[in-house]
XYZ file of C-alpha atoms in Angstrom:
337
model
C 4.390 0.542 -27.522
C 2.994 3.434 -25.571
C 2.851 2.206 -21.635
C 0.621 3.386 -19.326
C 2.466 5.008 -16.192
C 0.896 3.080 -13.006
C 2.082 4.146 -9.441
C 1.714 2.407 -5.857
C 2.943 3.604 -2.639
C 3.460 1.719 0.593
C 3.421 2.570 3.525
C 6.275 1.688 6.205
C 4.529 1.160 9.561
C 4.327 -2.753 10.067
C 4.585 -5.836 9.412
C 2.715 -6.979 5.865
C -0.104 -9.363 6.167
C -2.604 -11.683 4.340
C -5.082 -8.901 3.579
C -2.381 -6.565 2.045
C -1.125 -9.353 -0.189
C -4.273 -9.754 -1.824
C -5.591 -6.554 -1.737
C -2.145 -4.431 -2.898
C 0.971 -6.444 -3.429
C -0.141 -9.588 -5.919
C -2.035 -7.465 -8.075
C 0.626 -4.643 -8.554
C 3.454 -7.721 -8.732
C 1.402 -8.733 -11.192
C 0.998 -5.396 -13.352
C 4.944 -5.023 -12.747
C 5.392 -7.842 -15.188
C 3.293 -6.871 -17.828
C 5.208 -5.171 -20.829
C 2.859 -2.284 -21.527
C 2.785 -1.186 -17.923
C 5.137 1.391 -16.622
C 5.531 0.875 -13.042
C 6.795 2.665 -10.014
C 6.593 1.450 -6.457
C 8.117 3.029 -3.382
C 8.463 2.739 0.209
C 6.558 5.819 1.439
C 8.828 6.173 4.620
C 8.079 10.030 4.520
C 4.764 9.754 5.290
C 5.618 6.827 7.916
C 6.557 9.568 9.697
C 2.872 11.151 10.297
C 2.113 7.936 12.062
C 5.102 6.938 13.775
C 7.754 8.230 15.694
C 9.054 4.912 16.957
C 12.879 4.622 14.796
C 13.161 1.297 15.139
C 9.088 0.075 13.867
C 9.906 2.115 10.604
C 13.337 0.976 9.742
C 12.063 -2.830 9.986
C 9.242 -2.443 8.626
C 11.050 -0.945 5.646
C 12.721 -3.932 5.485
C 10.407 -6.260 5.951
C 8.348 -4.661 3.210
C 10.828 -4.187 0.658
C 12.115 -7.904 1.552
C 8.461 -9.034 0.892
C 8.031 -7.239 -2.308
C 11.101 -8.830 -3.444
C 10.295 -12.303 -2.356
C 7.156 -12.208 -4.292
C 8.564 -11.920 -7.581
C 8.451 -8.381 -8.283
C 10.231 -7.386 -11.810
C 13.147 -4.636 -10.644
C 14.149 -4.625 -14.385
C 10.535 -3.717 -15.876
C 9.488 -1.703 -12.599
C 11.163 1.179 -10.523
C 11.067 0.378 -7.046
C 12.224 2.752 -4.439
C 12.644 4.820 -0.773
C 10.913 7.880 -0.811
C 13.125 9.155 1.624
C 15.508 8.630 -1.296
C 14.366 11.123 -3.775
C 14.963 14.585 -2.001
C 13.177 16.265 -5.268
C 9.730 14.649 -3.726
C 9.823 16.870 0.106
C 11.025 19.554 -2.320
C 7.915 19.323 -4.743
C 6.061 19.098 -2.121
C 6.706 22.745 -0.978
C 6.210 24.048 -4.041
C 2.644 22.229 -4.825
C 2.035 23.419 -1.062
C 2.589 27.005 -2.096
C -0.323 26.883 -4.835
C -2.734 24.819 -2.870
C -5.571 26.504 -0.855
C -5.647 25.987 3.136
C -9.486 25.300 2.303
C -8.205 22.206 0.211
C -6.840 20.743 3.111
C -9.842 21.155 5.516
C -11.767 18.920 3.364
C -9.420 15.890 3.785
C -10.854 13.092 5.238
C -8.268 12.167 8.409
C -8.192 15.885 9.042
C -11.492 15.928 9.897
C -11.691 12.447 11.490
C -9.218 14.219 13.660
C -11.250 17.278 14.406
C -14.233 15.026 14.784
C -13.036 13.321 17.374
C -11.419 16.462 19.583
C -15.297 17.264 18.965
C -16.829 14.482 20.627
C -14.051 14.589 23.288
C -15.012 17.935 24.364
C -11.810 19.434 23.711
C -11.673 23.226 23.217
C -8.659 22.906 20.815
C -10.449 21.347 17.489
C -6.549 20.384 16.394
C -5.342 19.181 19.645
C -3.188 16.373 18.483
C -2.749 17.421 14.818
C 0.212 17.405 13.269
C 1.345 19.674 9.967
C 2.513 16.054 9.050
C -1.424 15.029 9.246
C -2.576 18.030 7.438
C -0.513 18.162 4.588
C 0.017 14.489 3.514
C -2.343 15.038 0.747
C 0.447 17.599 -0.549
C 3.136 15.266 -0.045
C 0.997 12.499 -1.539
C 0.567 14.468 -4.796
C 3.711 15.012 -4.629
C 5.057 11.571 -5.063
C 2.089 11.282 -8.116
C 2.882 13.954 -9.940
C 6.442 14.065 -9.359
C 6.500 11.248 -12.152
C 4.015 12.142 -14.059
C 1.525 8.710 -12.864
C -1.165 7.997 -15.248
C -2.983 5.748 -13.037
C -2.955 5.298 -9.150
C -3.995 2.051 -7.648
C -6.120 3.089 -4.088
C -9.005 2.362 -2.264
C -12.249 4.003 -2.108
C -11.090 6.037 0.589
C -8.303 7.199 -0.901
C -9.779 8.436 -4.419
C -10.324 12.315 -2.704
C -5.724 12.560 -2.471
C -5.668 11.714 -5.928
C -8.799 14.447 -6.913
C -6.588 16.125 -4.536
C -3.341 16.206 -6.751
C -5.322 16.882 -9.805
C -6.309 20.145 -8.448
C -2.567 20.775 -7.479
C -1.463 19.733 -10.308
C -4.485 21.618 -13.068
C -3.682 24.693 -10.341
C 0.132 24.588 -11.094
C 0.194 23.795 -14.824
C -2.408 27.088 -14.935
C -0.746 30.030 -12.828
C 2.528 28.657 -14.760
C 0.941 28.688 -18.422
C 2.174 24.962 -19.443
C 1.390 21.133 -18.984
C 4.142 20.210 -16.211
C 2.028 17.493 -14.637
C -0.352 14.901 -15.543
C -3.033 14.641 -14.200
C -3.673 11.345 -12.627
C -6.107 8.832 -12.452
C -7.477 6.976 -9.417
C -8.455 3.303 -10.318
C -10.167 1.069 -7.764
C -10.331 -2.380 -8.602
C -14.055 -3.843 -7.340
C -12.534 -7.108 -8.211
C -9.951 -6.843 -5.609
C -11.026 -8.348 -2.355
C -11.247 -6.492 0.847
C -9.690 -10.030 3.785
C -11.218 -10.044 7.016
C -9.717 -10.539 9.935
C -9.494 -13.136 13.032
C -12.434 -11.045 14.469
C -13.975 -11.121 11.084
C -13.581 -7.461 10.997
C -11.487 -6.299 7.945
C -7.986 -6.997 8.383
C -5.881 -4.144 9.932
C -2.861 -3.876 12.261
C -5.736 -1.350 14.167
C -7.320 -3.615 14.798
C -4.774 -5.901 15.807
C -6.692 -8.947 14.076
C -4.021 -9.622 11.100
C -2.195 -12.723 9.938
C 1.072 -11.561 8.912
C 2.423 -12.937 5.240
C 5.181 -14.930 6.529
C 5.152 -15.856 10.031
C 6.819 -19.251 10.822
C 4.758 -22.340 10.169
C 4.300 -22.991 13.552
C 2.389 -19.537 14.109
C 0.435 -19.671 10.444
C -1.330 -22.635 11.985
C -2.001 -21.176 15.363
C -3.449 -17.624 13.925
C -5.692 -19.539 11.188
C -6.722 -21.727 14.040
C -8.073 -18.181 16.022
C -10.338 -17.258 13.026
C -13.611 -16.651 14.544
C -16.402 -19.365 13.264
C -19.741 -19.779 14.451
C -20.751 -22.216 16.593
C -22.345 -25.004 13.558
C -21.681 -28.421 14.535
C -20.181 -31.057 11.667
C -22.401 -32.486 10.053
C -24.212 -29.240 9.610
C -24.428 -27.120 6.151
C -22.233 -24.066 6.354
C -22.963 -20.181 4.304
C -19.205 -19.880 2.966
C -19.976 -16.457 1.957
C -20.012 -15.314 5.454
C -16.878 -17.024 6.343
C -13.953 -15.457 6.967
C -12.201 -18.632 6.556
C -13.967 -19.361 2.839
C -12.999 -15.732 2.014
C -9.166 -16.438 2.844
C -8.913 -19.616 0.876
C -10.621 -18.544 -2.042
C -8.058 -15.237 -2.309
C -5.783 -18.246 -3.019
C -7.057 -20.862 -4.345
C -8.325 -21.949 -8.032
C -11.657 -21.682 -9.419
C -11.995 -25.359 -9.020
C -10.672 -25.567 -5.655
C -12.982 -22.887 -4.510
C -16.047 -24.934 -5.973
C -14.892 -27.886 -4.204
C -14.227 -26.078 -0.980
C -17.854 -24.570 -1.422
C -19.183 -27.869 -1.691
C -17.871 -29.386 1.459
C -19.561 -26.261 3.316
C -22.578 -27.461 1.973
C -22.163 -30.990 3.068
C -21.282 -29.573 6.978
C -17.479 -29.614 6.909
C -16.440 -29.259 10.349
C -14.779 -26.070 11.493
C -11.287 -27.735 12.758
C -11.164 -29.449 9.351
C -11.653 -26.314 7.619
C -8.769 -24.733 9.300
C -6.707 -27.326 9.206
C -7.605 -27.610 5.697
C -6.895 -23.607 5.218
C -3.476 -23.565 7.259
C -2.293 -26.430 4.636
C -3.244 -24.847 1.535
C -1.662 -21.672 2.575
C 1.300 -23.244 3.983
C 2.549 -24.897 1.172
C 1.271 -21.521 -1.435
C 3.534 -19.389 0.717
C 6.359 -21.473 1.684
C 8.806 -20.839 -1.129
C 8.413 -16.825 -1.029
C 8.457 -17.827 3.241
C 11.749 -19.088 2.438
C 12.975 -16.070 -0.061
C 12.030 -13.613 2.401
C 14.105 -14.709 5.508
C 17.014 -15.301 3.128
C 16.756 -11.855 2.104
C 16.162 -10.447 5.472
C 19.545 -11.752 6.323
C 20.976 -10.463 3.425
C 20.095 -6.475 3.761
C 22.875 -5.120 1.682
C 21.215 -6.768 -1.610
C 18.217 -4.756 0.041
C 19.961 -1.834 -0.064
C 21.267 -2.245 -3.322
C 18.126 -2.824 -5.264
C 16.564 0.388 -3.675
C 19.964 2.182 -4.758
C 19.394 1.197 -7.904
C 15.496 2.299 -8.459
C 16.341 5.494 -6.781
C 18.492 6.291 -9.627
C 16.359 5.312 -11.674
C 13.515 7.796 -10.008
C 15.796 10.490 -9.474
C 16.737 10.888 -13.525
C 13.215 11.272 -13.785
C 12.799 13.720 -10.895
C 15.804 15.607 -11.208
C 14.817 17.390 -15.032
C 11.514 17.786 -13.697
C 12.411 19.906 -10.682
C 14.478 21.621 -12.721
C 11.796 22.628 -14.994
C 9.570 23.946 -12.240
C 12.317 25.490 -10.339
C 12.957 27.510 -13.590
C 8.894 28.387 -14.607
C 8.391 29.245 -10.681
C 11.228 32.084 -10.745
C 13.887 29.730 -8.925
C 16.277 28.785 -12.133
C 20.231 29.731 -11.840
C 21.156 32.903 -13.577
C 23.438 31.473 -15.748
């Protein structure tokens, strides 16, 4: 069976919540089990780095994300699941691909010119006051990680579909000033189907904005964040549009087809809003108590942690270690003997 090569990178800078379950995690948990799917998955810690200079935020958060990963079933025999900070080929790619791509590339990149964009309206002389070479070349170090394992397909958002046009054009550049096919060249897929969670604001869910419900917070706290979800200010009694509820949207990531229909219906007959929540804090309660449960035991138990992310950065590594040694030798940089 010829398996398609799928890779997904996370980053290490918090805590995981609702929003990334259903947008990232389930779906690539889900493609991890699948036998004609060849997946890798890593911790991007490197690029954690760009973000966050606070030691202590990216070493939990490392393990709080591989601990979550793990407690929601994901297949370490069928999938290769790793620290990117383990694989010292990737930093090491990542000079070479920087070495063929154009400055001109990088000026194009979306945050970079956020960034510059905002020193603009600022009034700031310096247009990269505040930039790091970390900011400016992650796209390098992001096609890096891609085509350091030759991904056929690369799971992002629409946002992030210019990194991987981005490591085609390192890649295409590389494979042409060396005369051979090195790298594939990847494909971004974005999944319409895969649903965007709002917040407690009702903005979309994001530690920026500081309105997330985090995946396995106690019971206690589940109830008291789903409890903060903004509502409107319909009486019971009083029909309700469930397709501009942030609360509707959250339960029907998780529920069934029929329990979404029935949930639609008791909008329409003016459920009230505390009997919604309550109603949405239950459901999600008992759907995420047994991974709840799986996740603190493995939080207390970091060297199996350590060990599983030992084991898919061998794994990574006999992949990455012929492959560097290919381009080392095409680029000029083999051993003499």
């Amino acid at each position: 069976m010829t398996k398609t090569r799928v890779l997904t990178g996370i980053t290490t800078t918090g805590t995981p919540h609702l929003g990334n379950y259903v947008g990232a995690i389930k779906p690539a948990i889900e493609a991890s089990q699948r036998p004609d799917v060849d997946s890798f998955y890593f911790l991007a810690d490197l690029h954690a780095l760009i973000k966050c200079q606070d030691p202590k935020r990216v070493q939990q958060s490392r393990l709080e994300i591989a601990a979550t990963w793990l407690a929601l079933g994901l297949d370490t025999d069928n999938a290769v699941f790793y620290r990117q900070s383990d694989i010292p080929e990737i930093p090491e790619l990542t000079w070479m691909l920087s070495c063929v791509c154009s400055k001109g590339l990088m000026n194009r990149a979306h945050a970079y010119k956020a960034a510059v964009a905002e020193n603009e309206e600022l009034g700031h002389q310096d247009m990269d006051k505040g930039v790091s070479m970390g900011l400016f070349g992650y796209p390098v170090l992001m096609a890096a990680d891609i085509l350091m394992f030759n991904a056929n397909k690369v799971p992002v958002g629409r946002d992030q579909i210019q990194h991987i046009e981005m490591a085609r054009d390192m890649g295409g550049r590389f494979n042409h000033l060396y005369k051979g096919q090195y790298f594939t060249l990847p494909e971004a897929v974005v999944d319409d189907k895969v649903e965007v969670l709002n917040g407690l604001d009702g903005r979309k869910m994001s530690k920026s904005y500081n309105n997330t419900i985090p995946l396995f917070v106690s019971e206690k706290k589940l109830q008291k964040l789903v409890r903060k979800i903004k509502t409107n200010s319909l009486e019971p009694g009083e029909p309700k549009d469930p397709d501009s509820c942030t609360l509707f949207q959250i339960f029907s990531a998780f529920a069934s087809v029929e329990e979404t229909a029935a949930m639609r219906a008791d909008y329409e007959n003016g459920i009230g809003w505390g009997e919604a929540k309550d109603r949405v804090f239950e459901y999600l309660n008992v759907h995420l108590r047994e991974p709840r449960e799986r996740y603190n035991a493995l939080l207390e138990d970091p060297g199996y942690i350590e060990d599983v992310l030992k084991q898919g950065a061998e794994k990574a590594r006999a992949e990455a270690q012929p492959l560097m040694e290919r381009v080392r030798e095409v680029a000029g940089l083999g051993r003499f003997v």
